[in-house]
Amino acid sequence: MLGTIVNTSCIIIGSIAGSLIKKGIKPEIQKVMFTAMGLASLGLGVNAFCAHFSESTFPVLFIISLAVGGLFGTWIDIDARFKNLVDRRSAGQDNSADGKAKGGLAQGLSTCILLFCIGTFSIVGPMNSALYGDNTFLFTNATLDLITSCVFATTYGIGIIFAAPVLFCWQGMFYLIAKLAGGVIPDALIHELISVGGLLIVASGLSLLELKDCKSLNLLPSLLVPVLYFFIQGLF
């Protein structure tokens, strides 16, 4: 768990550092960073999808996953529930520096959670650590997350720090699964999860750039569909 602890700590440090220098950054600079993170999200998402879709054993699974997961997520309205929760926590906090309302923190935090959790390093890294004691992926991810959390915190404030416990639980889950399941987790499932996750990051980037409000959180259940598919497949 050393790699996950380091990764979580880097998000906390980055969030604190970014929030401390927030007042020293002009609104136009914040806007540039906001756009940069949107473009970075698109790049990371497209790269993750392209790199792993070619390894898919069921090429239309990602379409089914997004459709089914999106319907379920919209039905229970994860996005609205999450934003309401964050808005209650951020009551009284001024997020108007970049012209956005309190809901901006919810968007920034949800984007950070996707960027931190849904990626090759955050899924394969904990498994590598559990199975082989190799923390290389997680240490690399920690460096990226340190920079990302700092940049986001300059726009959204200290609230970005709440992404840290989410990351810890997310990576901890994969660490425990790998420890308990050993080498029985198929590589094909990892490819499918990262392909879908890459598209979720793209959706998040579009929201950041204000091109399309994709309500990324409502699409999160899409990640469960590949798991269910491989589980059912293994029964027959």
CSV table of C-alpha atoms in Angstrom, one decimal:
chain,number,residue,atom,x,y,z
A,1,MET,CA,0.0,0.0,0.0
A,2,LEU,CA,3.0,2.3,0.0
A,3,GLY,CA,2.4,3.5,-3.5
A,4,THR,CA,-1.2,4.4,-2.8
A,5,ILE,CA,-0.3,6.2,0.5
A,6,VAL,CA,2.3,8.3,-1.5
A,7,ASN,CA,-0.2,9.0,-4.2
A,8,THR,CA,-2.9,10.1,-1.7
A,9,SER,CA,-0.4,12.3,0.1
A,10,CYS,CA,0.6,14.0,-3.1
A,11,ILE,CA,-3.0,15.0,-3.8
A,12,ILE,CA,-3.3,16.5,-0.3
A,13,ILE,CA,-0.1,18.4,-0.6
A,14,GLY,CA,-1.0,19.7,-4.1
A,15,SER,CA,-4.5,20.7,-3.0
A,16,ILE,CA,-3.1,22.7,0.0
A,17,ALA,CA,-0.4,24.3,-2.1
A,18,GLY,CA,-2.8,25.3,-4.9
A,19,SER,CA,-5.4,26.8,-2.5
A,20,LEU,CA,-2.7,28.9,-0.8
A,21,ILE,CA,-1.5,30.6,-4.0
A,22,LYS,CA,-5.1,30.9,-5.4
A,23,LYS,CA,-5.4,34.6,-4.4
A,24,GLY,CA,-2.2,35.4,-6.2
A,25,ILE,CA,-3.5,34.2,-9.6
A,26,LYS,CA,-5.4,36.6,-11.8
A,27,PRO,CA,-8.8,35.4,-13.2
A,28,GLU,CA,-7.5,35.2,-16.7
A,29,ILE,CA,-4.7,32.9,-15.6
A,30,GLN,CA,-7.2,30.7,-13.8
A,31,LYS,CA,-9.3,30.6,-17.0
A,32,VAL,CA,-6.2,29.5,-19.0
A,33,MET,CA,-5.5,26.7,-16.5
A,34,PHE,CA,-9.1,25.7,-16.5
A,35,THR,CA,-8.9,25.4,-20.3
A,36,ALA,CA,-5.6,23.5,-20.1
A,37,MET,CA,-7.1,20.9,-17.7
A,38,GLY,CA,-10.0,20.4,-20.1
A,39,LEU,CA,-7.6,19.8,-23.0
A,40,ALA,CA,-5.4,17.6,-20.8
A,41,SER,CA,-8.5,15.6,-19.9
A,42,LEU,CA,-9.3,15.1,-23.6
A,43,GLY,CA,-5.8,14.0,-24.4
A,44,LEU,CA,-5.5,11.6,-21.5
A,45,GLY,CA,-9.0,10.1,-22.2
A,46,VAL,CA,-8.4,9.6,-25.9
A,47,ASN,CA,-5.0,8.1,-25.3
A,48,ALA,CA,-6.4,5.6,-22.7
A,49,PHE,CA,-9.2,4.6,-25.0
A,50,CYS,CA,-7.0,4.1,-28.1
A,51,ALA,CA,-4.3,2.3,-26.2
A,52,HIS,CA,-6.6,-0.3,-24.8
A,53,PHE,CA,-9.5,-0.6,-27.2
A,54,SER,CA,-7.3,-2.4,-29.7
A,55,GLU,CA,-6.9,-5.1,-27.1
A,56,SER,CA,-10.6,-5.6,-26.6
A,57,THR,CA,-12.1,-9.0,-27.0
A,58,PHE,CA,-15.6,-7.7,-27.4
A,59,PRO,CA,-15.3,-4.4,-29.4
A,60,VAL,CA,-18.9,-3.2,-28.8
A,61,LEU,CA,-18.8,-3.8,-25.0
A,62,PHE,CA,-17.8,-0.2,-24.4
A,63,ILE,CA,-20.9,1.0,-26.2
A,64,ILE,CA,-23.2,-1.3,-24.2
A,65,SER,CA,-21.4,-0.2,-21.0
A,66,LEU,CA,-21.9,3.5,-21.7
A,67,ALA,CA,-25.5,3.0,-22.7
A,68,VAL,CA,-26.6,0.7,-19.8
A,69,GLY,CA,-24.4,2.5,-17.2
A,70,GLY,CA,-25.6,5.9,-18.4
A,71,LEU,CA,-29.3,4.9,-18.2
A,72,PHE,CA,-28.8,3.6,-14.6
A,73,GLY,CA,-26.8,6.6,-13.5
A,74,THR,CA,-29.3,9.0,-14.9
A,75,TRP,CA,-32.2,7.1,-13.3
A,76,ILE,CA,-30.7,7.5,-9.8
A,77,ASP,CA,-29.2,10.9,-10.9
A,78,ILE,CA,-25.7,10.5,-9.4
A,79,ASP,CA,-24.6,13.9,-10.8
A,80,ALA,CA,-27.3,16.0,-9.1
A,81,ARG,CA,-26.9,14.1,-5.8
A,82,PHE,CA,-23.2,14.6,-5.8
A,83,LYS,CA,-23.4,18.3,-6.7
A,84,ASN,CA,-26.0,18.9,-4.0
A,85,LEU,CA,-23.7,17.2,-1.4
A,86,VAL,CA,-20.7,19.3,-2.5
A,87,ASP,CA,-22.7,22.5,-2.6
A,88,ARG,CA,-23.8,21.9,1.0
A,89,ARG,CA,-20.2,21.4,2.1
A,90,SER,CA,-19.0,24.4,0.2
A,91,ALA,CA,-21.7,26.8,1.5
A,92,GLY,CA,-20.2,30.2,2.1
A,93,GLN,CA,-17.1,29.5,0.0
A,94,ASP,CA,-16.5,32.0,-2.8
A,95,ASN,CA,-15.9,30.3,-6.1
A,96,SER,CA,-16.8,33.3,-8.2
A,97,ALA,CA,-13.2,34.2,-9.2
A,98,ASP,CA,-13.6,32.5,-12.5
A,99,GLY,CA,-17.2,33.5,-12.9
A,100,LYS,CA,-18.6,30.2,-11.8
A,101,ALA,CA,-21.2,29.4,-9.1
A,102,LYS,CA,-20.7,27.0,-6.2
A,103,GLY,CA,-21.5,24.1,-8.6
A,104,GLY,CA,-18.1,24.8,-10.1
A,105,LEU,CA,-16.4,23.0,-7.2
A,106,ALA,CA,-18.6,20.0,-7.8
A,107,GLN,CA,-17.6,19.9,-11.4
A,108,GLY,CA,-13.9,20.4,-10.6
A,109,LEU,CA,-14.0,17.8,-7.8
A,110,SER,CA,-15.8,15.2,-10.0
A,111,THR,CA,-13.3,15.9,-12.8
A,112,CYS,CA,-10.4,15.4,-10.4
A,113,ILE,CA,-11.9,12.1,-9.1
A,114,LEU,CA,-12.2,10.8,-12.7
A,115,LEU,CA,-8.7,12.0,-13.6
A,116,PHE,CA,-7.1,10.5,-10.5
A,117,CYS,CA,-9.1,7.2,-10.4
A,118,ILE,CA,-10.0,6.3,-13.9
A,119,GLY,CA,-6.7,5.6,-15.7
A,120,THR,CA,-4.1,3.0,-16.4
A,121,PHE,CA,-1.9,3.9,-13.4
A,122,SER,CA,-4.7,3.9,-10.8
A,123,ILE,CA,-6.1,0.6,-11.9
A,124,VAL,CA,-3.0,-1.4,-13.0
A,125,GLY,CA,-0.7,0.3,-10.4
A,126,PRO,CA,-2.4,-1.1,-7.2
A,127,MET,CA,-2.5,-4.5,-8.8
A,128,ASN,CA,1.2,-4.4,-9.8
A,129,SER,CA,1.9,-3.3,-6.2
A,130,ALA,CA,-0.1,-6.2,-4.7
A,131,LEU,CA,1.0,-8.9,-7.0
A,132,TYR,CA,4.7,-8.0,-7.6
A,133,GLY,CA,5.5,-5.4,-5.0
A,134,ASP,CA,6.2,-2.9,-7.9
A,135,ASN,CA,5.2,0.7,-7.1
A,136,THR,CA,6.6,2.3,-10.2
A,137,PHE,CA,3.2,3.0,-11.8
A,138,LEU,CA,1.9,4.5,-8.5
A,139,PHE,CA,4.9,6.7,-7.9
A,140,THR,CA,4.6,8.0,-11.5
A,141,ASN,CA,0.9,8.6,-10.9
A,142,ALA,CA,1.6,10.4,-7.7
A,143,THR,CA,3.8,13.0,-9.5
A,144,LEU,CA,1.1,13.6,-12.1
A,145,ASP,CA,-1.6,14.0,-9.4
A,146,LEU,CA,0.5,16.4,-7.4
A,147,ILE,CA,0.6,18.8,-10.3
A,148,THR,CA,-3.0,18.3,-11.3
A,149,SER,CA,-4.4,18.8,-7.8
A,150,CYS,CA,-2.3,21.9,-7.4
A,151,VAL,CA,-3.6,23.4,-10.7
A,152,PHE,CA,-7.2,22.5,-9.9
A,153,ALA,CA,-7.0,23.9,-6.4
A,154,THR,CA,-5.9,27.3,-7.7
A,155,THR,CA,-9.3,27.4,-9.5
A,156,TYR,CA,-11.6,25.5,-7.1
A,157,GLY,CA,-9.9,25.9,-3.8
A,158,ILE,CA,-9.1,23.5,-0.9
A,159,GLY,CA,-12.2,21.4,-1.7
A,160,ILE,CA,-10.2,19.4,-4.2
A,161,ILE,CA,-8.6,17.7,-1.2
A,162,PHE,CA,-11.7,15.5,-0.9
A,163,ALA,CA,-10.5,13.6,-4.0
A,164,ALA,CA,-7.7,12.2,-1.8
A,165,PRO,CA,-9.8,9.7,0.3
A,166,VAL,CA,-11.7,8.7,-2.8
A,167,LEU,CA,-8.4,7.8,-4.6
A,168,PHE,CA,-7.2,5.9,-1.5
A,169,CYS,CA,-10.4,3.8,-1.4
A,170,TRP,CA,-10.4,3.3,-5.1
A,171,GLN,CA,-6.8,2.1,-5.3
A,172,GLY,CA,-7.2,0.2,-2.1
A,173,MET,CA,-10.1,-1.7,-3.6
A,174,PHE,CA,-8.0,-2.9,-6.5
A,175,TYR,CA,-5.0,-3.7,-4.2
A,176,LEU,CA,-7.2,-5.9,-2.0
A,177,ILE,CA,-8.9,-7.5,-5.1
A,178,ALA,CA,-5.4,-8.4,-6.5
A,179,LYS,CA,-4.2,-9.7,-3.2
A,180,LEU,CA,-7.3,-11.9,-2.7
A,181,ALA,CA,-7.8,-13.0,-6.3
A,182,GLY,CA,-4.1,-13.4,-7.3
A,183,GLY,CA,-3.6,-13.8,-11.0
A,184,VAL,CA,-7.1,-14.8,-11.9
A,185,ILE,CA,-8.2,-11.3,-13.0
A,186,PRO,CA,-8.1,-11.4,-16.8
A,187,ASP,CA,-6.1,-8.8,-18.7
A,188,ALA,CA,-9.1,-8.4,-21.0
A,189,LEU,CA,-11.2,-7.0,-18.2
A,190,ILE,CA,-8.5,-4.4,-17.4
A,191,HIS,CA,-8.5,-3.3,-21.1
A,192,GLU,CA,-12.3,-2.9,-21.1
A,193,LEU,CA,-12.3,-0.9,-17.9
A,194,ILE,CA,-9.6,1.5,-19.0
A,195,SER,CA,-11.3,1.9,-22.5
A,196,VAL,CA,-14.6,2.9,-20.8
A,197,GLY,CA,-12.7,5.0,-18.2
A,198,GLY,CA,-10.9,6.9,-21.0
A,199,LEU,CA,-14.2,7.9,-22.6
A,200,LEU,CA,-15.4,9.1,-19.2
A,201,ILE,CA,-12.3,11.3,-18.9
A,202,VAL,CA,-13.1,12.7,-22.4
A,203,ALA,CA,-16.7,13.5,-21.3
A,204,SER,CA,-15.2,15.3,-18.3
A,205,GLY,CA,-12.9,17.3,-20.5
A,206,LEU,CA,-15.8,18.4,-22.7
A,207,SER,CA,-17.6,19.6,-19.6
A,208,LEU,CA,-14.5,21.5,-18.4
A,209,LEU,CA,-14.2,23.2,-21.8
A,210,GLU,CA,-17.9,24.1,-21.6
A,211,LEU,CA,-18.5,22.4,-24.9
A,212,LYS,CA,-21.0,19.8,-23.6
A,213,ASP,CA,-22.3,19.1,-20.1
A,214,CYS,CA,-21.9,15.3,-20.3
A,215,LYS,CA,-22.8,14.8,-16.6
A,216,SER,CA,-19.9,12.4,-16.2
A,217,LEU,CA,-20.9,11.1,-12.8
A,218,ASN,CA,-24.1,9.7,-14.3
A,219,LEU,CA,-21.9,7.6,-16.6
A,220,LEU,CA,-19.8,6.1,-13.8
A,221,PRO,CA,-22.0,2.9,-13.5
A,222,SER,CA,-20.7,2.1,-17.0
A,223,LEU,CA,-17.5,0.8,-15.3
A,224,LEU,CA,-19.6,-2.0,-13.6
A,225,VAL,CA,-20.9,-3.4,-16.9
A,226,PRO,CA,-17.6,-5.0,-18.1
A,227,VAL,CA,-17.1,-6.5,-14.6
A,228,LEU,CA,-20.6,-8.1,-14.8
A,229,TYR,CA,-20.0,-9.2,-18.4
A,230,PHE,CA,-16.8,-11.1,-17.5
A,231,PHE,CA,-18.5,-12.5,-14.4
A,232,ILE,CA,-21.4,-13.9,-16.4
A,233,GLN,CA,-19.1,-15.1,-19.1
A,234,GLY,CA,-17.1,-17.1,-16.5
A,235,LEU,CA,-20.2,-18.9,-15.4
A,236,PHE,CA,-20.7,-20.6,-18.8
